[in-house]
Short mmCIF file of C-alpha atoms in Angstrom, two decimals:
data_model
loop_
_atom_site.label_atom_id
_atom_site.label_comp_id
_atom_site.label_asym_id
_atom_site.label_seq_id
_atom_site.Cartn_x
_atom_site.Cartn_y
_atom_site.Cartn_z
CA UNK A 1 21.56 -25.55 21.33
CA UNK A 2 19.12 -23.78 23.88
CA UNK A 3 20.64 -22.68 27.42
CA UNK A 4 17.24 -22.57 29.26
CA UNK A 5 17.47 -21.07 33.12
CA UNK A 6 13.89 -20.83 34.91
CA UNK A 7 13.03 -18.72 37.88
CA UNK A 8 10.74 -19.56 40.73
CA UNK A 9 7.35 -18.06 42.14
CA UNK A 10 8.81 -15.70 43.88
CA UNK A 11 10.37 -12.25 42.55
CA UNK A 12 13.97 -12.97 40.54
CA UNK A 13 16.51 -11.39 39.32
CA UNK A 14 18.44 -13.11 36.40
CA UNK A 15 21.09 -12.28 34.77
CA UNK A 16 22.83 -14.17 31.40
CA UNK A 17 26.47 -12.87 31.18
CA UNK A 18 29.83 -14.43 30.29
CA UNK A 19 28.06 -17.50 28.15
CA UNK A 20 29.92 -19.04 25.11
CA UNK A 21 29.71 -20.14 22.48
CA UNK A 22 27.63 -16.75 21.20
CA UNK A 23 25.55 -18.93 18.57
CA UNK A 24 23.52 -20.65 21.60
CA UNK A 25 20.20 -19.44 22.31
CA UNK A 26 19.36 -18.32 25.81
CA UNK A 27 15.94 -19.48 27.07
CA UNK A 28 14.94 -17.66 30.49
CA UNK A 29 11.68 -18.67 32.26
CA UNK A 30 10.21 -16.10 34.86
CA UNK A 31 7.43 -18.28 35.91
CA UNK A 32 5.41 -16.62 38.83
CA UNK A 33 6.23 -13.11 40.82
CA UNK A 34 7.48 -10.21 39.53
CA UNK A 35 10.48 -10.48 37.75
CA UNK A 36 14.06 -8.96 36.25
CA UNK A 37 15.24 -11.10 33.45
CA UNK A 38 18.57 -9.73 31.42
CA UNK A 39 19.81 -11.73 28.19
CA UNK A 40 22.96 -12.65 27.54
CA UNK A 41 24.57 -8.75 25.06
CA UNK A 42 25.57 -11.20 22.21
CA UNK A 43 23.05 -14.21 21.79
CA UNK A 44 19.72 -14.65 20.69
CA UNK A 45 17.39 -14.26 23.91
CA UNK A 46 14.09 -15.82 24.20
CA UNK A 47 12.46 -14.27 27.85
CA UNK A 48 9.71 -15.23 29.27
CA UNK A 49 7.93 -13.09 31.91
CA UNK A 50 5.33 -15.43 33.15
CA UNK A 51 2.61 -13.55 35.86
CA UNK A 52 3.87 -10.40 37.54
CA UNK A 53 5.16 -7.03 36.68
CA UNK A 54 8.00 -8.25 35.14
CA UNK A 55 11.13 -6.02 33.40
CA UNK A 56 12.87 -8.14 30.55
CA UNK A 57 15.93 -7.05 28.75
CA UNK A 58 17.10 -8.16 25.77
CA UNK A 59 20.45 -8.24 24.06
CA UNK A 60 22.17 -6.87 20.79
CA UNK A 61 21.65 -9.92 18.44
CA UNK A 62 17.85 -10.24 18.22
CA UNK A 63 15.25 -11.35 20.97
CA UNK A 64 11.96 -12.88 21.68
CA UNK A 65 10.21 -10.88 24.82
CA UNK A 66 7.35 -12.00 26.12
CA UNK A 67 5.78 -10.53 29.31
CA UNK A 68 2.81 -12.47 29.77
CA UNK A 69 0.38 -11.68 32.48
CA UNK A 70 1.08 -8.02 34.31
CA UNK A 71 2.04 -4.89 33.55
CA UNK A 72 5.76 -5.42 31.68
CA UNK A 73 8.52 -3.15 30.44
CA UNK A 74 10.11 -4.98 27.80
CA UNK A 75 13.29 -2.94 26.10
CA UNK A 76 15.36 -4.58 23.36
CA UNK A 77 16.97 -0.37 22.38
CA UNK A 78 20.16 -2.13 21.93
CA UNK A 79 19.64 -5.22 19.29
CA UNK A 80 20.79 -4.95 16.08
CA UNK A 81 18.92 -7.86 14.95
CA UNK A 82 15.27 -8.05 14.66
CA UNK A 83 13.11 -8.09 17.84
CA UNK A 84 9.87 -9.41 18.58
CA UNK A 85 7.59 -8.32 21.61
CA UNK A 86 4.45 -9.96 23.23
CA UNK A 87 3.02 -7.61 25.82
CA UNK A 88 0.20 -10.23 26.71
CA UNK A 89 -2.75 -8.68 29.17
CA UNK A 90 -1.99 -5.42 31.22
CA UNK A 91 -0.16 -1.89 30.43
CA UNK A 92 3.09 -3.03 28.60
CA UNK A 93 6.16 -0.86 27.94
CA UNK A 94 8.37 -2.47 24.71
CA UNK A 95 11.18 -0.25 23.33
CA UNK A 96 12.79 -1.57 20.34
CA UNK A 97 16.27 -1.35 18.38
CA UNK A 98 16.84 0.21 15.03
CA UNK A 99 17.02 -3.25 13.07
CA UNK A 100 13.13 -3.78 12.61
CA UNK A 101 11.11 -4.69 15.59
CA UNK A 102 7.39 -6.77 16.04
CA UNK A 103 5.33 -5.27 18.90
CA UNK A 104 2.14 -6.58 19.66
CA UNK A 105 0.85 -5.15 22.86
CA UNK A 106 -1.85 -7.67 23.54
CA UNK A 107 -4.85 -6.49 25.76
CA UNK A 108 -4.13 -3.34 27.71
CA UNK A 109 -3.36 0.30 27.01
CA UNK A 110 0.38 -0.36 25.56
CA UNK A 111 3.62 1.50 24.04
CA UNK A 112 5.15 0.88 21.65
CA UNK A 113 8.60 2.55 20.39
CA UNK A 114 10.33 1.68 17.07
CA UNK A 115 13.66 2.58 15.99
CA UNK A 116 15.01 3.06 12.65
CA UNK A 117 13.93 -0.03 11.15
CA UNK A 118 10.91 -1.38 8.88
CA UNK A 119 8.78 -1.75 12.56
CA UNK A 120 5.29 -3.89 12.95
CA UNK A 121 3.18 -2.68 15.42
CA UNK A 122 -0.24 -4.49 16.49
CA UNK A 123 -2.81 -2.22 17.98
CA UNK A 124 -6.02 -3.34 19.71
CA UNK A 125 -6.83 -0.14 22.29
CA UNK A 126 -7.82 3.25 21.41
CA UNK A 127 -5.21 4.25 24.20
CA UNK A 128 -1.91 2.72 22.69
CA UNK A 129 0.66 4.61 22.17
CA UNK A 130 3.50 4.31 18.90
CA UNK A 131 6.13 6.18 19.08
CA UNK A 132 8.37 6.09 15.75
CA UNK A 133 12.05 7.36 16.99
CA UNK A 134 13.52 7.33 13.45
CA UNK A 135 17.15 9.52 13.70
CA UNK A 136 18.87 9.14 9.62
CA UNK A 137 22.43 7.84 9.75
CA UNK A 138 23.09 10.21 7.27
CA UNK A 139 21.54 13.42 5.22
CA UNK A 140 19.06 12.23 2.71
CA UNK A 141 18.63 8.64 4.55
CA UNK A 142 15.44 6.91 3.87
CA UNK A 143 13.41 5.46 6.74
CA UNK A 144 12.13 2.13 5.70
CA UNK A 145 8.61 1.79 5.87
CA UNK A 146 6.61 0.85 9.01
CA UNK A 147 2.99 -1.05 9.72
CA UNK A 148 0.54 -0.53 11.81
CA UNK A 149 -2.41 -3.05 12.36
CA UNK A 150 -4.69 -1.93 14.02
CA UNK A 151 -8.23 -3.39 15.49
CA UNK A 152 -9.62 -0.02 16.12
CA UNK A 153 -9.99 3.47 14.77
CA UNK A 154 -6.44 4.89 14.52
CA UNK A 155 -4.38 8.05 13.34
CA UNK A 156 -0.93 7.31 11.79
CA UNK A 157 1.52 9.11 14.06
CA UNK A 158 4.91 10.81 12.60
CA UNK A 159 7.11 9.07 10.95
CA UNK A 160 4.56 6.04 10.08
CA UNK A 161 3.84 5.10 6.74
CA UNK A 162 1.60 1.75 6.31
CA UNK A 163 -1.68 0.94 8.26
CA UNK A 164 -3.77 -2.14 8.10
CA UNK A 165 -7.73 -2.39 9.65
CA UNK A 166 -8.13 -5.44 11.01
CA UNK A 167 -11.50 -7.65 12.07
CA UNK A 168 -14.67 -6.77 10.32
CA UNK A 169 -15.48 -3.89 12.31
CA UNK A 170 -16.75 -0.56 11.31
CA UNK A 171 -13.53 1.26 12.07
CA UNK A 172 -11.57 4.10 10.19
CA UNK A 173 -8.17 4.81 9.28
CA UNK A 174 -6.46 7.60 9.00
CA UNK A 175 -3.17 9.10 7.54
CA UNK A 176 -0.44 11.63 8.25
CA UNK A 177 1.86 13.57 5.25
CA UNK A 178 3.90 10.75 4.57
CA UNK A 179 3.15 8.69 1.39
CA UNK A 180 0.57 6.23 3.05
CA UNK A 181 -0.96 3.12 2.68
CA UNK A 182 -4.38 2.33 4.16
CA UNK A 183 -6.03 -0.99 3.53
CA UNK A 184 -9.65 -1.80 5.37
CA UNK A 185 -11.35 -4.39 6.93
CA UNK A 186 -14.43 -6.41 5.07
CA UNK A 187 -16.59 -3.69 7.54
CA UNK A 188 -17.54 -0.07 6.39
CA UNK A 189 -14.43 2.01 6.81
CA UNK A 190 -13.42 5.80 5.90
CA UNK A 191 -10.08 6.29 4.81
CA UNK A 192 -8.15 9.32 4.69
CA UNK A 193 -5.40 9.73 3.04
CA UNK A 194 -4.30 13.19 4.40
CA UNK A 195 -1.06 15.17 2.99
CA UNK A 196 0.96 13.32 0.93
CA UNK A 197 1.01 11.01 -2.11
CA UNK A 198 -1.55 8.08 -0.41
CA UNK A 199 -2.77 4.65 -1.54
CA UNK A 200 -6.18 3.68 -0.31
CA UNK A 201 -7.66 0.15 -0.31
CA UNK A 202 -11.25 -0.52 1.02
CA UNK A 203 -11.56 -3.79 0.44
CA UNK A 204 -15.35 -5.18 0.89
CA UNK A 205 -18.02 -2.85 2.58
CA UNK A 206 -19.52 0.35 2.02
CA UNK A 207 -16.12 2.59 2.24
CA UNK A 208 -15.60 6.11 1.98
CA UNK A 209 -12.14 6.91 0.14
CA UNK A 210 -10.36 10.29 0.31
CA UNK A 211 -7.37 11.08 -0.40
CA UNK A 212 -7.13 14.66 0.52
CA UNK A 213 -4.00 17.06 -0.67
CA UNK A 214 -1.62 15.41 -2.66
CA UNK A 215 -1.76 12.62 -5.83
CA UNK A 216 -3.90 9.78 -4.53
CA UNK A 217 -4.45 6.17 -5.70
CA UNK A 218 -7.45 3.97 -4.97
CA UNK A 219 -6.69 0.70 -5.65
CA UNK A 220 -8.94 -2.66 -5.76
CA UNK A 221 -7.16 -6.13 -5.51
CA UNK A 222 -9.15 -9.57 -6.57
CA UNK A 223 -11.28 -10.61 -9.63
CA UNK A 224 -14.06 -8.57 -8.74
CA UNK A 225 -15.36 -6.28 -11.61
CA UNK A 226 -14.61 -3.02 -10.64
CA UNK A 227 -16.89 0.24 -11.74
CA UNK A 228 -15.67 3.43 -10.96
CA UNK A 229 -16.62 7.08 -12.02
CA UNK A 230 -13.69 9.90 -10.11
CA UNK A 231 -15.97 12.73 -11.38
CA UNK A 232 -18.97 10.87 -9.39
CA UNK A 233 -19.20 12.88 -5.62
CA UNK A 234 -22.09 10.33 -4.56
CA UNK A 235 -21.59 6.59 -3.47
CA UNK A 236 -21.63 4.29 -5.83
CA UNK A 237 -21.22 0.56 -6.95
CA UNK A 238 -17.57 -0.06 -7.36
CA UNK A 239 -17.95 -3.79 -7.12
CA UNK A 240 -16.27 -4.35 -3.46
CA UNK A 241 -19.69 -1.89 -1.76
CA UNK A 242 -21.30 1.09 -2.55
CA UNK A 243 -18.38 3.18 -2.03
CA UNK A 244 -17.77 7.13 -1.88
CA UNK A 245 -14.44 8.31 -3.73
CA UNK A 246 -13.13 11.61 -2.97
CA UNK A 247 -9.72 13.80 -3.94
CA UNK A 248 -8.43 10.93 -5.63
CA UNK A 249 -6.17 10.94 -9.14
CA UNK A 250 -5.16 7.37 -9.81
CA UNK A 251 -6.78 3.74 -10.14
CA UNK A 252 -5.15 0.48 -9.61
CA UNK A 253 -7.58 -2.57 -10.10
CA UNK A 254 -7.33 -6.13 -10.07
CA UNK A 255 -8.37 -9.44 -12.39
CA UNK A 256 -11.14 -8.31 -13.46
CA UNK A 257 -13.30 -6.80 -16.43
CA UNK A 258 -13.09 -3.06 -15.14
CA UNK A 259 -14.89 0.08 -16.18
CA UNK A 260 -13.14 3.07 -15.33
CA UNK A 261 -13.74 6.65 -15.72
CA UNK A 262 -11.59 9.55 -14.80
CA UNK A 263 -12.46 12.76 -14.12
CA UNK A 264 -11.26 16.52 -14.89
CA UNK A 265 -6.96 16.45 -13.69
CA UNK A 266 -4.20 14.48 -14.77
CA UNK A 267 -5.35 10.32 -14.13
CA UNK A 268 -3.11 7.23 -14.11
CA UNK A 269 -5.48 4.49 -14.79
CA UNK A 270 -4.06 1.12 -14.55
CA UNK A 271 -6.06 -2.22 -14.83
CA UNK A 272 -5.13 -5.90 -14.12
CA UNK A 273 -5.84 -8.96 -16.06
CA UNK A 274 -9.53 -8.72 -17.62
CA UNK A 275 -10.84 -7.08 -20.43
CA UNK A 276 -11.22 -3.23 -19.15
CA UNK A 277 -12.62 0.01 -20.38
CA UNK A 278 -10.81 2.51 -19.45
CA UNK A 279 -11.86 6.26 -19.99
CA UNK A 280 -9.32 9.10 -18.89
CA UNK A 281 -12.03 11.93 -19.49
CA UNK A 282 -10.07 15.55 -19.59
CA UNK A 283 -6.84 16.29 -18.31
CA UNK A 284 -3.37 14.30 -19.26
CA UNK A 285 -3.53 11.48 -18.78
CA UNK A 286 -2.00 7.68 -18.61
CA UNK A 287 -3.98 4.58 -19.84
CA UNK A 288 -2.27 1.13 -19.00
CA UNK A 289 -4.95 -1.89 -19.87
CA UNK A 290 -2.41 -4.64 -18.97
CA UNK A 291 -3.57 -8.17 -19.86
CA UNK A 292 -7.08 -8.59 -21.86
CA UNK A 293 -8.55 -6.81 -24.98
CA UNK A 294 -9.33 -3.54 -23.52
CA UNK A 295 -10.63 -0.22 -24.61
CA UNK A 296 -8.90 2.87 -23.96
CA UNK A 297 -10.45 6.41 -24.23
CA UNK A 298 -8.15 9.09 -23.10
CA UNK A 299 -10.69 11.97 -23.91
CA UNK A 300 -10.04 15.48 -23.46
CA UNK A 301 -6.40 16.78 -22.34
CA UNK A 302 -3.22 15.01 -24.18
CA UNK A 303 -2.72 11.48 -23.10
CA UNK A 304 -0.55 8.10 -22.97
CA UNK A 305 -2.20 5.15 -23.83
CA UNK A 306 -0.63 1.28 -22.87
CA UNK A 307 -3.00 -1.38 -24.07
CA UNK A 308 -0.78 -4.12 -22.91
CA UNK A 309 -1.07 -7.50 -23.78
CA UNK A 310 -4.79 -8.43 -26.00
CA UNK A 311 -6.02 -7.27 -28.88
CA UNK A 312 -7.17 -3.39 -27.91
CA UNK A 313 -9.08 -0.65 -29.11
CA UNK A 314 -7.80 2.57 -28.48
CA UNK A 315 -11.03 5.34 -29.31
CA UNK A 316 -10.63 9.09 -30.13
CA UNK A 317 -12.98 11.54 -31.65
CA UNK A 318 -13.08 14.96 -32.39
CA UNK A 319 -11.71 17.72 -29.72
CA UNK A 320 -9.77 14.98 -28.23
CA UNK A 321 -5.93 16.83 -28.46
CA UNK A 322 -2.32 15.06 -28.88
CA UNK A 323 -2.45 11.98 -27.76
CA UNK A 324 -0.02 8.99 -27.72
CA UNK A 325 0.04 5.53 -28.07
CA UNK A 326 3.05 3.06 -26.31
CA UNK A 327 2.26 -0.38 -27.87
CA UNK A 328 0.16 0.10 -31.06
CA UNK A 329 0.63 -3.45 -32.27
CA UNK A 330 -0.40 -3.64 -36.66
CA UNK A 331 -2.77 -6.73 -37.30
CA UNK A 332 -4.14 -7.17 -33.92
CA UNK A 333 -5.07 -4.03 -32.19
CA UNK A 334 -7.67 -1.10 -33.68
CA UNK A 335 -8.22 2.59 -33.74
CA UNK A 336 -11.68 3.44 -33.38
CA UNK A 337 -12.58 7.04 -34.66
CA UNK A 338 -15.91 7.69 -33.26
CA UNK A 339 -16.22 11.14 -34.75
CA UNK A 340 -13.98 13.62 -36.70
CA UNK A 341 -12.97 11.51 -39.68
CA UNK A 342 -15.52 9.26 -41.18
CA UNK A 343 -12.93 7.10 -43.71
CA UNK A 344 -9.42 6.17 -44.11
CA UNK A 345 -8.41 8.42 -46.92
CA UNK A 346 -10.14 11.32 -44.42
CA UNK A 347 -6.68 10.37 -42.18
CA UNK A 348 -3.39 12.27 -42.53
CA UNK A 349 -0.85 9.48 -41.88
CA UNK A 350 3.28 10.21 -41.90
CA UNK A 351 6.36 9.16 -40.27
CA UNK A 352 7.96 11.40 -37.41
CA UNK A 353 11.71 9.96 -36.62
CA UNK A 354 10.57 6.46 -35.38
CA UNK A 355 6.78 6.89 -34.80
CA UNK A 356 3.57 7.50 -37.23
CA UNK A 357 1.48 10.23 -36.81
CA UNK A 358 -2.23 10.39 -37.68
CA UNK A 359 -4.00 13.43 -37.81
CA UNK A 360 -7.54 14.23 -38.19
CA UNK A 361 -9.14 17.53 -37.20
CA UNK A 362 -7.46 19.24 -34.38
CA UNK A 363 -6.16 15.41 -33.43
CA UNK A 364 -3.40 13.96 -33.48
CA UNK A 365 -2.38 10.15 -32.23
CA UNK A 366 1.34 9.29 -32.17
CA UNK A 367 1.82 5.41 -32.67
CA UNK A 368 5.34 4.79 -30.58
CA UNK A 369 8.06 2.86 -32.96
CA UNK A 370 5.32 2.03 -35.67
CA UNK A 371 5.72 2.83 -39.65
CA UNK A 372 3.02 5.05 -41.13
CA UNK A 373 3.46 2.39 -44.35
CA UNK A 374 2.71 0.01 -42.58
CA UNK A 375 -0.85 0.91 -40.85
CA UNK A 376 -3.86 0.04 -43.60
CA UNK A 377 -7.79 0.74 -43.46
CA UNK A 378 -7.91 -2.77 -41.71
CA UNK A 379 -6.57 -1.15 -38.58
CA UNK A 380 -9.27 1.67 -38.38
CA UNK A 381 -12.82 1.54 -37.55
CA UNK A 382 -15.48 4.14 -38.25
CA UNK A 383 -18.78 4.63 -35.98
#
């Protein structure tokens, strides 16, 4: 059941106190003027400013405040329930609770302050303001992660973690130390990743990607056939726009058939669904081909190789250090020896506790929870 009280077109002041039973919702209706609506401390308030300056405030158990027209001060500090705020045209003022909190400003040069919880904030003006007031319960206390979406060129604050461009602008996003996410619009963005372990997403357009300090991810989502070089300082043809990648360590793709090279540090290459080349180039590091008959190259540097589901081809050749392989499966996937060894019986092959070793040269490849008796010239190829 609704309890719905509406005001006039004058100014009011309304009040919703001493209502039972708490489980109703309370419905209040500003209509015209400049009003002072108050939910009820222990319902579910739905307030409605209407035209006017208007002040609403909300109660502990969750509201819906809406100032339309004017500029509105909307403050919801004490719910403990999830709030949601519509600032509508003019220079709104929303202050949230610490239970998660949806503030989308409208039109207008807005603020917006979260509390403690996972907060949503919709930007659309180069002159709103976020303010994240996150204060830990206790030491160690993780603040859940917040969004910003944003319609415009904008700087992740403190305390923010996520941010989303929006339309199909040319607009740019921009990170803080935090571990950040930064997804673009279908425009041409630049993305900076800043301090901190960041996730960067282009999307479609010509992007520029950069990380800065800290271990950074690029990561494509959809079928599109991705082609990436990390040792490549120019733009080039990733498959989503002729993007530039810079200060970036890891790859996350999508669906499709990939080709991806790393560069000179430690890589974590990970591909979707699709049949994927995957080429860690020097440095340690991790090869996960996922779904599809890929090939895997660590090169240089001692790396992990994954092939995942598919029959895969993990390649090595001479110079190519101590590398290891998770998933080796006998009868299905290969090991392609491109230069070092140039037959079978050129192979050194033995058991170590549960894994094989094979040894050629200065290399060695570790096959995880395999037996050495069982691996044949049938699972080796020569070039």
């Amino acid at each position: 059941m609704t309890i719905i009280r509406n005001g006039t077109a004058g100014n009011d002041r309304i009040r919703m106190e001493n209502l039972f039973p708490f489980s109703e919702t309370i419905r209040v209706n500003g209509l015209a003027g400049h009003d002072e609506l108050v939910g009820a401390f222990l319902h579910y308030n739905e307030l409605f400013g209407g035209t006017g300056n208007d002040t609403l405030m909300g109660g502990a158990n969750g509201n819906l405040l809406d100032g339309g027209a004017g500029n509105d001060v909307m403050d919801a500090w004490q719910s403990d329930s999830f709030s949601t705020f519509r600032g509508g045209t003019g220079n709104d003022y929303m202050r949230g609770g610490n239970s998660g909190n949806l503030f989308d400003g409208g039109t207008g040069n807005d603020t917006m302050i979260g509390g403690n919880g996972a907060d949503i904030y919709v930007v659309d003006s180069l002159l709103d303001r976020i303010q994240e007031t996150y204060v830990p319960y206790f030491d160690n206390d993780p603040n859940p992660a917040d969004q910003v979406n944003s319609s415009v060129s904008w700087k992740l604050g403190a305390n923010l973690e996520n941010l989303t461009l929006l339309g199909t602008g040319a607009i740019n996003g921009t990170g803080n130390g935090l571990a950040n996410l930064i997804i673009g619009n279908s425009g041409n963005n630049t993305l900076s990743g800043g301090a901190g372990a960041d996730t960067l997403e282009g999307g479609l357009g010509n992007d520029v990607l950069d990380g800065g300090a800290g271990i950074d991810t690029v990561r494509f989502s959809g079928a599109n056939a991705v082609r990436i070089n990390l040792g490549n300082a120019n733009p080039q043809a990733t498959g989503f726009g002729n993007d530039n990648i810079r200060n970036i360590e890891n790859v996350l793709t999508g669906a499709g058939n990939d080709n991806i090279v790393g560069n000179a540090v430690a890589n974590a290459i990970t591909a979707g669904a699709g049949n994927d080349v995957l080429w860690g180039m020097a440095g340690n590091d991790r090869l996960f081909g996922q779904a599809g008959n890929d090939r895997l190259r660590g090169g240089l540097g001692n790396d992990t190789l994954h092939g995942g589901a598919g029959a895969d081809r993990f390649i090595f050749a001479a110079g190519d250090g101590a590398d290891r392989i998770n998933d080796f499966t006998d009868g299905q996937d290969r090991i392609v020896i491109e230069s070092g060894a140039e037959r079978f019986t050129d192979l050194r092959i033995a058991d170590l506790g549960a894994d094989a070793r094979i040894s050629f040269g200065n290399v060695t490849i570790t096959l995880a929870n395999s037996d050495h008796a069982l691996l044949t010239a049938e699972d080796f190829l020569f070039t």
